[in-house]
Coordinates of C-alpha atoms in Angstrom, one line a residue:
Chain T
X59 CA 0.0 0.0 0.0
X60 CA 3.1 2.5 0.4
X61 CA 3.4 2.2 -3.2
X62 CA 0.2 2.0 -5.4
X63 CA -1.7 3.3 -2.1
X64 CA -4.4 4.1 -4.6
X65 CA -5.2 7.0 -2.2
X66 CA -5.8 10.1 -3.3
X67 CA -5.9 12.7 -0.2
X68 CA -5.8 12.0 3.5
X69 CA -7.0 14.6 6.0
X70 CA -4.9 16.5 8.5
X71 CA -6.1 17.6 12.1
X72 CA -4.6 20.7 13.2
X73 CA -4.4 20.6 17.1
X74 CA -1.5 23.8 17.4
X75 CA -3.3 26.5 18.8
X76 CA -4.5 24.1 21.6
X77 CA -2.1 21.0 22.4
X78 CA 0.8 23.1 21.0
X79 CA 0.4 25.9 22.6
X80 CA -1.3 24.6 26.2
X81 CA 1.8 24.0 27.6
X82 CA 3.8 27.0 27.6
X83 CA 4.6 27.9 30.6
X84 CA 4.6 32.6 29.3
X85 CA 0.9 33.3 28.7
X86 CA 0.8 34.1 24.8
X87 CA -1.1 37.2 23.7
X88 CA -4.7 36.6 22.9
X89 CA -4.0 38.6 19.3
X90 CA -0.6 36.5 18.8
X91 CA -3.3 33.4 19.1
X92 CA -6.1 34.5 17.2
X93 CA -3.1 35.0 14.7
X94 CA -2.0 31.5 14.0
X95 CA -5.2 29.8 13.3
X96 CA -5.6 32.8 11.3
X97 CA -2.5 31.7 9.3
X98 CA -3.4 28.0 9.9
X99 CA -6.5 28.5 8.1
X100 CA -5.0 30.6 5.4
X101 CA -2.8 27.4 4.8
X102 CA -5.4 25.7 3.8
X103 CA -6.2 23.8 7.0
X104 CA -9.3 22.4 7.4
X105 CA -10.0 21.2 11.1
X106 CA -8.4 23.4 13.8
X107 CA -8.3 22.7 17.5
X108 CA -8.7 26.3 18.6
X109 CA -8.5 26.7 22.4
X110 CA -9.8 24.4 25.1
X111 CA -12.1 24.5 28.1
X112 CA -10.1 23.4 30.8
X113 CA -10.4 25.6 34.2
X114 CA -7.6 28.6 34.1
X115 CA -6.8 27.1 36.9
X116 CA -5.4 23.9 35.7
X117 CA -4.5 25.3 32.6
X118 CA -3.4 29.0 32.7
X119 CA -2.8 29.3 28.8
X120 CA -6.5 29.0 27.5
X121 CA -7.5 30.9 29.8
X122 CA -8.4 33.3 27.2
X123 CA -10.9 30.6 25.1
X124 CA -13.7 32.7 24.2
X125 CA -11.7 35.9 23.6
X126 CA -10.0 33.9 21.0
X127 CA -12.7 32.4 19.7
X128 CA -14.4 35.5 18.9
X129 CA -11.4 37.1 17.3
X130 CA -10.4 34.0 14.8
X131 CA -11.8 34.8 11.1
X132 CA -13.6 31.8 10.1
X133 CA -13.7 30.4 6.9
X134 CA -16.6 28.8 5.2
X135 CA -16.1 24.8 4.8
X136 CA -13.4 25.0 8.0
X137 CA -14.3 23.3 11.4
X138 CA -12.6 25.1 14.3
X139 CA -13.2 23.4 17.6
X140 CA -12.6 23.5 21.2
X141 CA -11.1 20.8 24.1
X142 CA -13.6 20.3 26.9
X143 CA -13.0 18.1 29.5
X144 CA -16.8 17.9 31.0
X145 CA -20.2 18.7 30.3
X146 CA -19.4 22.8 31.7
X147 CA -17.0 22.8 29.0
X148 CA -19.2 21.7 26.2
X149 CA -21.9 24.8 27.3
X150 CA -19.1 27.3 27.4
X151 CA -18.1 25.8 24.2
X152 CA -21.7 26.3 22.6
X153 CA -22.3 29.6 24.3
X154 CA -18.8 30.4 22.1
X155 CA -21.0 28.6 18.9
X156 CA -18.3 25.8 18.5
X157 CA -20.2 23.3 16.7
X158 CA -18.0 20.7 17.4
X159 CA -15.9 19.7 20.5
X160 CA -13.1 17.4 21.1
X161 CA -13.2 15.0 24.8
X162 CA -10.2 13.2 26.4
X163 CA -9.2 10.4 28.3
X164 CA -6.9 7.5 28.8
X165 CA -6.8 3.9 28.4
X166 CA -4.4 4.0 31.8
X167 CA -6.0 4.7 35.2
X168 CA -3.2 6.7 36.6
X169 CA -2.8 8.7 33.7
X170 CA -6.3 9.6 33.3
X171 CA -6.4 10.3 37.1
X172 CA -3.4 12.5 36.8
X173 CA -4.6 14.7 33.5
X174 CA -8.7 14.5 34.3
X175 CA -8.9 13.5 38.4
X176 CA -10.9 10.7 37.6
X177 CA -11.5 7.3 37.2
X178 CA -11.6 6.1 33.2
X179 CA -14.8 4.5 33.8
X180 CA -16.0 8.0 35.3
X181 CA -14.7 9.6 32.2
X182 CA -16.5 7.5 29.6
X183 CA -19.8 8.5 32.2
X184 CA -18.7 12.2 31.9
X185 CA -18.0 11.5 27.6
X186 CA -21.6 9.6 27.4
X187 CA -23.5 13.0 28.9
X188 CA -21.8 15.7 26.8
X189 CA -22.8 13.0 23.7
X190 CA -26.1 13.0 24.9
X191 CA -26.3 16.7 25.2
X192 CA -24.1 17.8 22.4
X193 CA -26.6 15.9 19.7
X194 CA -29.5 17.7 21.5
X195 CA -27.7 21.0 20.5
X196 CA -26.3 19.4 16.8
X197 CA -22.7 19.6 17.8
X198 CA -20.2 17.1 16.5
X199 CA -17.8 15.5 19.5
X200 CA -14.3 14.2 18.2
X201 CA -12.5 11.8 20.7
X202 CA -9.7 10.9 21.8
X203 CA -8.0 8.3 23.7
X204 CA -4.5 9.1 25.5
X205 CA -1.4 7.0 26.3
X206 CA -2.9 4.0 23.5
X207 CA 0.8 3.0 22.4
X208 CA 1.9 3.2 26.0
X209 CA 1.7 4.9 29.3
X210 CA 4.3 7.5 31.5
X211 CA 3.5 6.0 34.3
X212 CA 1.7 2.5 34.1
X213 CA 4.4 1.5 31.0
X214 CA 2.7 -0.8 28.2
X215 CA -0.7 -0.7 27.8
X216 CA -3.8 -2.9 26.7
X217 CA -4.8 -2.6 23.0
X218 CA -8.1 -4.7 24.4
X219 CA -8.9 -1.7 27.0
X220 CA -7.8 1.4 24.0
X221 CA -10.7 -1.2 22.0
X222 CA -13.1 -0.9 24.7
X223 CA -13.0 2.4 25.1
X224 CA -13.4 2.9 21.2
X225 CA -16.4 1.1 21.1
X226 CA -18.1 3.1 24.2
X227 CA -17.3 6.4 22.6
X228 CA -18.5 5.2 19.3
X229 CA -21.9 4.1 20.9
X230 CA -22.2 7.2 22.8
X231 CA -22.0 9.2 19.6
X232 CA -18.5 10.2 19.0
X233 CA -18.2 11.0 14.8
X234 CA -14.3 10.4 15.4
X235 CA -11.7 8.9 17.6
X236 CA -8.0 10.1 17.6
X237 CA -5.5 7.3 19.2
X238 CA -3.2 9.1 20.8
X239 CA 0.8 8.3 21.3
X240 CA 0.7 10.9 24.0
X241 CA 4.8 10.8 24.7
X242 CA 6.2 9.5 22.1
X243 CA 6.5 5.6 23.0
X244 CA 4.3 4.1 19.6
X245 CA 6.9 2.0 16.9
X246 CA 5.6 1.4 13.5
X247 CA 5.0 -2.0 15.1
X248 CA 2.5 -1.2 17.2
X249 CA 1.5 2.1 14.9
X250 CA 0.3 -0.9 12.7
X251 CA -1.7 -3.3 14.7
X252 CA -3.1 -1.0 17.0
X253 CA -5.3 1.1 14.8
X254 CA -5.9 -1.7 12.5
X255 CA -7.2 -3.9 14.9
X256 CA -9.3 -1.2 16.3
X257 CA -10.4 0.5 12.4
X258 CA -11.8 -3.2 11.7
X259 CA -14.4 -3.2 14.6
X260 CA -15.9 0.2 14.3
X261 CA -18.8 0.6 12.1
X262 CA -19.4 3.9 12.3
X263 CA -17.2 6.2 13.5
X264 CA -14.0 7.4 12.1
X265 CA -10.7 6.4 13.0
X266 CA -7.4 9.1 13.5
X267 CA -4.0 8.6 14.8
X268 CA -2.0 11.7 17.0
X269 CA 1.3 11.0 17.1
X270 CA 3.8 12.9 19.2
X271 CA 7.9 13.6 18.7
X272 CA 10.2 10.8 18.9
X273 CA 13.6 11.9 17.6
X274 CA 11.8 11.8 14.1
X275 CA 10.2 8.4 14.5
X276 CA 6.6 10.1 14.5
X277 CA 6.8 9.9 11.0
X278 CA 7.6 5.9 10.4
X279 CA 4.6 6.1 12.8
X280 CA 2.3 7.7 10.6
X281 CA 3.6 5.9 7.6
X282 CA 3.1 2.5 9.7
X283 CA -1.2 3.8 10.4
X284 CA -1.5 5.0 6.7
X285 CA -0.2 1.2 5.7
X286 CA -3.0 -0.2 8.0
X287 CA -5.3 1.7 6.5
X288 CA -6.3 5.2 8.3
X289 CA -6.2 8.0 6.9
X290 CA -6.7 11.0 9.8
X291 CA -3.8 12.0 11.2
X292 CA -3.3 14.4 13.9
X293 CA -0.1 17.1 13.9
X294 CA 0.4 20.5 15.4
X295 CA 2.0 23.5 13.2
X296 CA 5.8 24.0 14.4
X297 CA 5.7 20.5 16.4
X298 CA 5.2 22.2 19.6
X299 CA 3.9 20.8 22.4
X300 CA 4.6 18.6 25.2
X301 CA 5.1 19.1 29.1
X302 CA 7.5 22.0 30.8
X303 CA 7.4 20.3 34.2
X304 CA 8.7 16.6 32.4
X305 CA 11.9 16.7 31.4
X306 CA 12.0 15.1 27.9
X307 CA 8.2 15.5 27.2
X308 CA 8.0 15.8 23.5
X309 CA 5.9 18.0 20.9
X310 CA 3.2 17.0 18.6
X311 CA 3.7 15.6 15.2
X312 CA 5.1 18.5 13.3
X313 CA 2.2 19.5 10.7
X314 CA 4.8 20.7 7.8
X315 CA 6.4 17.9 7.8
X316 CA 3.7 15.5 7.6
X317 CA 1.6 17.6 4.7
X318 CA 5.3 17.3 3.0
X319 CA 5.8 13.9 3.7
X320 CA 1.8 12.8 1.4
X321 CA 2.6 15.4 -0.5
X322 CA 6.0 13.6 -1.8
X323 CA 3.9 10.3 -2.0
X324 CA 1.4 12.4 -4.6
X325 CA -0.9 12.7 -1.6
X326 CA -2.7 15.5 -1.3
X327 CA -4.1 17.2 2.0
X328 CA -5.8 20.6 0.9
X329 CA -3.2 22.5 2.7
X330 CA -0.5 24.7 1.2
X331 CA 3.1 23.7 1.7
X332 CA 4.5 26.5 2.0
X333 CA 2.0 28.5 3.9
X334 CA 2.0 25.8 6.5
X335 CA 6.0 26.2 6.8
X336 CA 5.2 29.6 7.9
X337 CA 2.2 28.7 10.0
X338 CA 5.0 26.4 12.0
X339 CA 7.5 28.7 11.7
X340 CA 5.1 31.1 13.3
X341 CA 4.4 28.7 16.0
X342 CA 7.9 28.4 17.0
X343 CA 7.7 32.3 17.6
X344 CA 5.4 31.7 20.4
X345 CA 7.0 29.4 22.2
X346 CA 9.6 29.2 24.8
X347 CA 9.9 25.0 25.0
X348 CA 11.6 25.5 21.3
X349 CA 14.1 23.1 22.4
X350 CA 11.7 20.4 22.2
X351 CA 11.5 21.2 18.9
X352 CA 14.9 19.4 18.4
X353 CA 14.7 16.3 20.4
Chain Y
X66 CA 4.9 -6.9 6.7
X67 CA 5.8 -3.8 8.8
X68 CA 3.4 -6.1 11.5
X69 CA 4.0 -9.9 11.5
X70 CA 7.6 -8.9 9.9
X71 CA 8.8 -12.0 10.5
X72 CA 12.5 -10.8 10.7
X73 CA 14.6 -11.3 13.3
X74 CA 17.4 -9.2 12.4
X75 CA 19.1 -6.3 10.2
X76 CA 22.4 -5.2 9.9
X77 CA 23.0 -1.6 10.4
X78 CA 26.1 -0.3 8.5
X79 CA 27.8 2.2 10.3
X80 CA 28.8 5.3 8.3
X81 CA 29.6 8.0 10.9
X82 CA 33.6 7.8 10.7
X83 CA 33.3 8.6 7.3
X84 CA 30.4 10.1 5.7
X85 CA 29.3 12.0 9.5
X86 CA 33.0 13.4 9.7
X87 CA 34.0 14.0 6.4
X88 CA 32.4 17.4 6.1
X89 CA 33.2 19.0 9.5
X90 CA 35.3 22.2 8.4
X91 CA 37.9 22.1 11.2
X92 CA 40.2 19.0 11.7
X93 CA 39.1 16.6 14.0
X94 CA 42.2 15.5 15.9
X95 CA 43.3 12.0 14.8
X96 CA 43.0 10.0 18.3
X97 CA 39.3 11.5 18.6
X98 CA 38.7 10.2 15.7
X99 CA 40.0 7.0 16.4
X100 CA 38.2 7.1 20.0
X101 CA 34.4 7.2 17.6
X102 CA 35.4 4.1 15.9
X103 CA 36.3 2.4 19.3
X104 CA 33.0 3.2 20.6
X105 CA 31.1 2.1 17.9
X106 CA 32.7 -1.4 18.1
X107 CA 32.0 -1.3 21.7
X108 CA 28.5 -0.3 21.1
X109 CA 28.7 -3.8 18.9
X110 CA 28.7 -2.2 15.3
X111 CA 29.7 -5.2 13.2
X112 CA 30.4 -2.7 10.2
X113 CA 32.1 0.2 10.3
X114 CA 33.1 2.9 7.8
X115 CA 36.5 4.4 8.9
X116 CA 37.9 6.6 6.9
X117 CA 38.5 7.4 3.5
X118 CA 42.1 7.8 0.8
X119 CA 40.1 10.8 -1.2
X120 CA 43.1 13.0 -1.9
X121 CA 43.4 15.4 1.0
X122 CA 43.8 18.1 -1.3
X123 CA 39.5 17.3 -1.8
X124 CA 39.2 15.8 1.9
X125 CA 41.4 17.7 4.3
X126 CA 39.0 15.4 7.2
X127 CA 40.2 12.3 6.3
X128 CA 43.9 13.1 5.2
X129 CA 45.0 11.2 8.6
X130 CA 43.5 8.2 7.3
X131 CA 46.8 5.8 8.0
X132 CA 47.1 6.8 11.3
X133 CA 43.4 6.4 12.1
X134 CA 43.4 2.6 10.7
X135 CA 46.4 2.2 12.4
X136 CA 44.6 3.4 15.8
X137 CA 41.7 1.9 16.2
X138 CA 41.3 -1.3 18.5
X139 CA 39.9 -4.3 15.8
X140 CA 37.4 -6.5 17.4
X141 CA 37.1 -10.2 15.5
X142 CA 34.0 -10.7 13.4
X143 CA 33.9 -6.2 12.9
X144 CA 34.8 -5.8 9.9
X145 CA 36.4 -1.8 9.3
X146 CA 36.4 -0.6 5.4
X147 CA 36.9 2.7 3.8
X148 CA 36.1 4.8 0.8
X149 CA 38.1 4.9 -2.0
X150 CA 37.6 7.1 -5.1
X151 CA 39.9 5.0 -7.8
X152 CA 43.1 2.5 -7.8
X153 CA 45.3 4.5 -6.0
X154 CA 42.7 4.4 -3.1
X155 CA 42.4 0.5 -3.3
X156 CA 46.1 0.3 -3.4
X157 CA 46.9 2.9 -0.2
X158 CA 43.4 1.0 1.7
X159 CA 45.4 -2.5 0.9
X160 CA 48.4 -1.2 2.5
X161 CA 46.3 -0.8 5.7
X162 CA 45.4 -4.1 5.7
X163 CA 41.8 -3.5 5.3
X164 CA 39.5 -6.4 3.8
X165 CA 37.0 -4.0 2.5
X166 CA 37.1 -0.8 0.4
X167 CA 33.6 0.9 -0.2
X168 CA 33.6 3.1 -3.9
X169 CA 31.3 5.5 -4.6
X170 CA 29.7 6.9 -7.9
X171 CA 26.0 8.7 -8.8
X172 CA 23.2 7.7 -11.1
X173 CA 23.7 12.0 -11.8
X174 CA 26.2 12.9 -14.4
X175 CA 26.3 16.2 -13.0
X176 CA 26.7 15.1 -9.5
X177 CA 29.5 12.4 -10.1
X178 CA 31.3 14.9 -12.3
X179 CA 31.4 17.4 -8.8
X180 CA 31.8 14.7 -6.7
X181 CA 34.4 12.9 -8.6
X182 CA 35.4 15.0 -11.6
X183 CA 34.4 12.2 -14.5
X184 CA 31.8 11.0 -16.5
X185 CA 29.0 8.1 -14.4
X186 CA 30.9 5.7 -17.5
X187 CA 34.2 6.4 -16.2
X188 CA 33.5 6.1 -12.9
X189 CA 31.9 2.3 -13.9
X190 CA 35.1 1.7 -15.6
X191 CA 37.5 2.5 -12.6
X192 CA 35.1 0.4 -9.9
X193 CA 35.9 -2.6 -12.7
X194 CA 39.5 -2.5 -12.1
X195 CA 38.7 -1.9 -8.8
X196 CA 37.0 -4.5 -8.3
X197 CA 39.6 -6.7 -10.4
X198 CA 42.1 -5.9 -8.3
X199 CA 40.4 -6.3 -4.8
X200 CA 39.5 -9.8 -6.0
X201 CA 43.1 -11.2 -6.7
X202 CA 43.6 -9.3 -3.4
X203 CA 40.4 -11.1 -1.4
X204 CA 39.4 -7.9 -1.0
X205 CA 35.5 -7.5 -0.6
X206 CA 34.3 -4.2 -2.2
X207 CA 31.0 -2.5 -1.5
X208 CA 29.4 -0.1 -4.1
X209 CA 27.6 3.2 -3.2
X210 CA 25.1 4.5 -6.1
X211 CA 24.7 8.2 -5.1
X212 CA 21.5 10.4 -5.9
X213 CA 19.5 7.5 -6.5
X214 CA 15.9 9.2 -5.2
X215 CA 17.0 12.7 -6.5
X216 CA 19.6 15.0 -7.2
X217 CA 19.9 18.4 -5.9
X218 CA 21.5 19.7 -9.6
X219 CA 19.0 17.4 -11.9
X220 CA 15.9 17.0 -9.7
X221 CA 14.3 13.3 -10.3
X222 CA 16.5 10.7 -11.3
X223 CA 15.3 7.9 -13.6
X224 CA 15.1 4.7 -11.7
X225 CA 16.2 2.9 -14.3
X226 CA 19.9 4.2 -14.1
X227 CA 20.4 3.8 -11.0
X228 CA 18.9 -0.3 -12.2
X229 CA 21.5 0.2 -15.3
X230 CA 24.2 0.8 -12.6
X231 CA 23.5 -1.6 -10.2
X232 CA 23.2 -4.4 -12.5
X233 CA 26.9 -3.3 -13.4
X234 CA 28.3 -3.2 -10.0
X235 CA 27.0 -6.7 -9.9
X236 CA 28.4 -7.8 -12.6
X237 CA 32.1 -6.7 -11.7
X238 CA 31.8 -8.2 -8.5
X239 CA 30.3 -5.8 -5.9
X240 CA 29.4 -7.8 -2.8
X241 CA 26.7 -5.2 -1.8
X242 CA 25.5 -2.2 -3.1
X243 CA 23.7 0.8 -1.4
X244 CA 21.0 3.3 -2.9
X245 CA 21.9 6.4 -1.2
X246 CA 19.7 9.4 -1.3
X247 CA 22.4 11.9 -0.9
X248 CA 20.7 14.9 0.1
X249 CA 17.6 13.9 1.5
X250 CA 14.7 13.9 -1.5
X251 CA 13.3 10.3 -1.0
X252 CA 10.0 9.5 0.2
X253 CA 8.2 6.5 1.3
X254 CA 6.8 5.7 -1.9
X255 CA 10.2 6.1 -3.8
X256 CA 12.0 4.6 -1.0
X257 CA 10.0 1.3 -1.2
X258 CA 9.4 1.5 -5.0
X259 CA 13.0 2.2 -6.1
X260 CA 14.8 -0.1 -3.6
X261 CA 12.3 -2.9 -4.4
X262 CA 12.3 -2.9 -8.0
X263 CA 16.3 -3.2 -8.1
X264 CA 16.3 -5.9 -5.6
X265 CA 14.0 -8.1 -8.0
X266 CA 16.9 -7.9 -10.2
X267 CA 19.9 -8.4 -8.7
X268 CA 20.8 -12.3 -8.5
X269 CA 24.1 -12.0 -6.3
X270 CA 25.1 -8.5 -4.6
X271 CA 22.9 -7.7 -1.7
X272 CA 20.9 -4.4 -1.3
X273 CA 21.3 -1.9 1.2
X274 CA 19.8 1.4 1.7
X275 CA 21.5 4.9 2.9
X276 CA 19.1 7.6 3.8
X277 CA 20.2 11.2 5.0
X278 CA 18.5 13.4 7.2
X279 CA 15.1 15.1 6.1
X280 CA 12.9 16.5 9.1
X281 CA 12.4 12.9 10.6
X282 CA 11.6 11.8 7.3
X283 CA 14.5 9.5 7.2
X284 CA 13.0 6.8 9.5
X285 CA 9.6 6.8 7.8
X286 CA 11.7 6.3 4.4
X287 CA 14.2 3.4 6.1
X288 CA 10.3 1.6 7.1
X289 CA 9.5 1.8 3.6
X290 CA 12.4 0.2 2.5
X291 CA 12.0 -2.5 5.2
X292 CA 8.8 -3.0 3.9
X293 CA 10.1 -3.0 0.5
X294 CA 12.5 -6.4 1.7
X295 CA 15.7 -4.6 2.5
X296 CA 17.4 -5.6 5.2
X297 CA 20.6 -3.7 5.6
X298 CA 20.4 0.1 6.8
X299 CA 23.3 2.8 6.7
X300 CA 23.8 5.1 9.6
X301 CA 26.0 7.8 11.6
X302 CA 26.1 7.8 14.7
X303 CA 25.0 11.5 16.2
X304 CA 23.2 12.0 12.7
X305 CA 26.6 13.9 11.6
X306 CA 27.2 15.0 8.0
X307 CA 26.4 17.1 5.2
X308 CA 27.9 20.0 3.5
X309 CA 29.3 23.1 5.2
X310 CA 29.3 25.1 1.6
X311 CA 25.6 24.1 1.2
X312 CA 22.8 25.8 3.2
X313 CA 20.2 23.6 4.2
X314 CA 22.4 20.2 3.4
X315 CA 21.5 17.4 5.5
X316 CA 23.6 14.8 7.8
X317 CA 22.6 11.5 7.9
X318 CA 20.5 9.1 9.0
X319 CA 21.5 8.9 12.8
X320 CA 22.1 5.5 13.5
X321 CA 20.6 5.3 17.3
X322 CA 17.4 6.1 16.6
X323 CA 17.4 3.8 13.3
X324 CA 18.1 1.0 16.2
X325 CA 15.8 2.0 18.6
X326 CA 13.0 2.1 15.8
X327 CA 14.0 -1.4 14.9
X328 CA 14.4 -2.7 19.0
X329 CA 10.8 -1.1 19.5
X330 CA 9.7 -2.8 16.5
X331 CA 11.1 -6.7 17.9
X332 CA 14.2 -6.7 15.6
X333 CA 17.6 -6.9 16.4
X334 CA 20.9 -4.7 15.1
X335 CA 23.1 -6.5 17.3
X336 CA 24.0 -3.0 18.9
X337 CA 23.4 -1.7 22.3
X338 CA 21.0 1.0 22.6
X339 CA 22.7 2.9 25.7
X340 CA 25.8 2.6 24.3
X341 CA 25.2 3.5 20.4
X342 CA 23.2 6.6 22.1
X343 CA 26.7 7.6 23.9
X344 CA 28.7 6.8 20.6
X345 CA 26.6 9.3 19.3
X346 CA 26.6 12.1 22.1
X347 CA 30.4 11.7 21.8
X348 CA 30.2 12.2 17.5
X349 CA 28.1 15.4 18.0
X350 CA 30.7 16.7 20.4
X351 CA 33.3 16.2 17.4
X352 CA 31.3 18.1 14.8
X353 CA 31.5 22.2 14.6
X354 CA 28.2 21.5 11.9
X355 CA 25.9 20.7 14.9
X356 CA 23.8 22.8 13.2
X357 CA 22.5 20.4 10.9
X358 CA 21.1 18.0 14.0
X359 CA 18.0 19.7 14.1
X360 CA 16.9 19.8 10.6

């Protein structure tokens, strides 16, 4: 399938502005934010994750959500959406007209405990009443599921339990679930089974794949999901990302380098080459974890 | 294949000595050098490229070359080659000792006539003798085929050629011969296509693959080529080379994290993770082109 992939476009989730940005430790101007998805969506991008709803409190960065919401230009036939980790997230995020939000949690306990302060079987509760409610109000929710190809704190983790999960989120009402390789432990190995395995029992949502840094092994990684067959893949503009307080936490999927990447292979992705080089480059300008941009 | 592989093993051919070193501006002092290639046979590289007998009027780097061969500590079953551009080379590398001289020529008539000021059909006609005389001298020779995915003066290279010139390197008795894609322009697809369609044809000389840097793209194109049945990977340790006359030029593929792709994916190289990773802190200290890490 690498060669004669007989695929014509794939589509690219841009998640920047929010898992880029969200851990810098300087707050970033609201304009400087507005900004980049500005530039994201001159690109040519298609999905942006804007901002997220997360209490200020735990996360000090998007604090300034709706204020950046309100100053983005949207473009017709571009989705721009919003993180929420609860059911008070989703009604700030309608209150700000998002008409689609993204939900998170883990397939490992501790981790899940650690990022959300609950159990996973209290998130899929939490994830099954902003489904419920986001339908009533016709707003899409994207998914994803953390630590899939393996775990900070709890090591190797079950593809069984990521598979359980799937299936919840898909009968709940999830359009789209993102596996997520939330530091940097997937191989192509496991980049390959995993989402495979899972793609083959879902019937009607969509499957995605979020890869983060790994000395350049991110892209083997994506290479490995497009070979089983997906064809959502998650990246953030500049590879930003990652945790200041973890020494060797690592940045997203670098967006450039991905849409370069399909483009090479005669895949096409809607977004501009160039433009998005500058989107990144932009990125960069904002942060002050650059040197995880190198590892 | 990239799941359910079914391989056990690939050889990692270790490059750094040579092709990492070779374009560092300012002279790396001899027993420095010679400390690199001790590490790497500590860190169990089973083949290692040393050095080279390019003129040091062209290659000022490698004009200790003697001394280096002389140097190093030679651990049974490692077997240490070098580059040679011509006869003289062979004759100066036989001197040494060594049991295996690498030569080097492009599928671009405009790169080989830069890189080795002749014409791609000289250049077949010299690695003839060559190999004529290595052979009464049981010497082994491997064959380099630069440019193969792309040359940075002609653009896209015909497959074919680089076929044309394999098929000859066979023929005069080239024990293995390695695509190398000099500056970086492979992708996946080319990466499996190319490699795979010249390894259909070849009946004796085995197939390796030499990737230099791109972005991270370098692992997703060695993955390809996996994929694509080749089982032999070049590398340099600390991801050193490149141009310093050329903005922008890339080193090459950096051999640690080639191993740890393939020890996350179940396969073995034979080398030690920790201590290839060291090998490779200790290269970058070397290099004064550290520049061209993050790229």
């Amino acid at each position: 399938m690498i060669a004669n992939h007989n695929c014509k476009e794939v589509s690219i989730f841009e998640v920047g502005p929010r898992d880029g940005l969200q851990p810098e430790p300087v707050f970033i101007p609201t304009e400087k934010k507005i900004e980049l998805v500005n530039r994201l969506t001159d690109a040519g991008c298609k999905r942006i994750e804007v901002t997220s709803f997360v209490h200020p409190r735990w996360v000090p960065q998007m604090a300034d959500s709706k204020e950046v919401l309100a100053g983005i230009r949207k473009k017709e036939g571009v989705t721009y959406n919003a993180l929420i980790p609860n059911l008070k997230g989703l009604e700030l995020a309608m209150e700000c007209g998002l008409k689609e939000v993204v939900t998170i949690m883990s397939t490992s306990e501790s981790h899940n405990k650690k990022n959300l302060n609950m159990s996973t079987g209290d998130s899929l509760k939490e994830i099954e009443q902003i489904n419920k409610v986001a339908a009533k109000n016709g707003v899409k929710v994207r998914s994803y599921i953390a630590t899939v190809f393996g775990c900070p704190i709890e090591g190797e983790m079950s593809p069984q339990r990521a598979l359980e999960i799937a299936l919840k989120l898909e009968e709940y009402g999830s359009y789209e679930i993102s596996l997520g390789d939330t530091t940097g432990m997937a191989n192509p190995v496991s980049a390959y089974e995993i989402p495979k395995m899972i793609n083959e029992k879902l019937t009607g949502a969509k499957l995605a794949v979020h890869y983060h840094k790994y000395h350049g092994l991110e892209f083997a990684n994506n290479l490995a999901s497009f070979e089983a067959g997906i064809r959502i893949f998650d990246g953030a503009a500049g590879g930003l990302g990652g945790c200041p307080y973890a020494p060797g936490a690592k940045g997203n999927c670098q967006t450039e380098i991905l849409v370069e990447m399909f483009q090479r292979m005669g895949i096409e992705t809607g977004i501009d080459l160039k433009q998005i080089y500058e989107a990144g480059e932009y990125a960069q300008t904002l942060s002050t974890l650059l040197h995880s941009r190198c590892v």
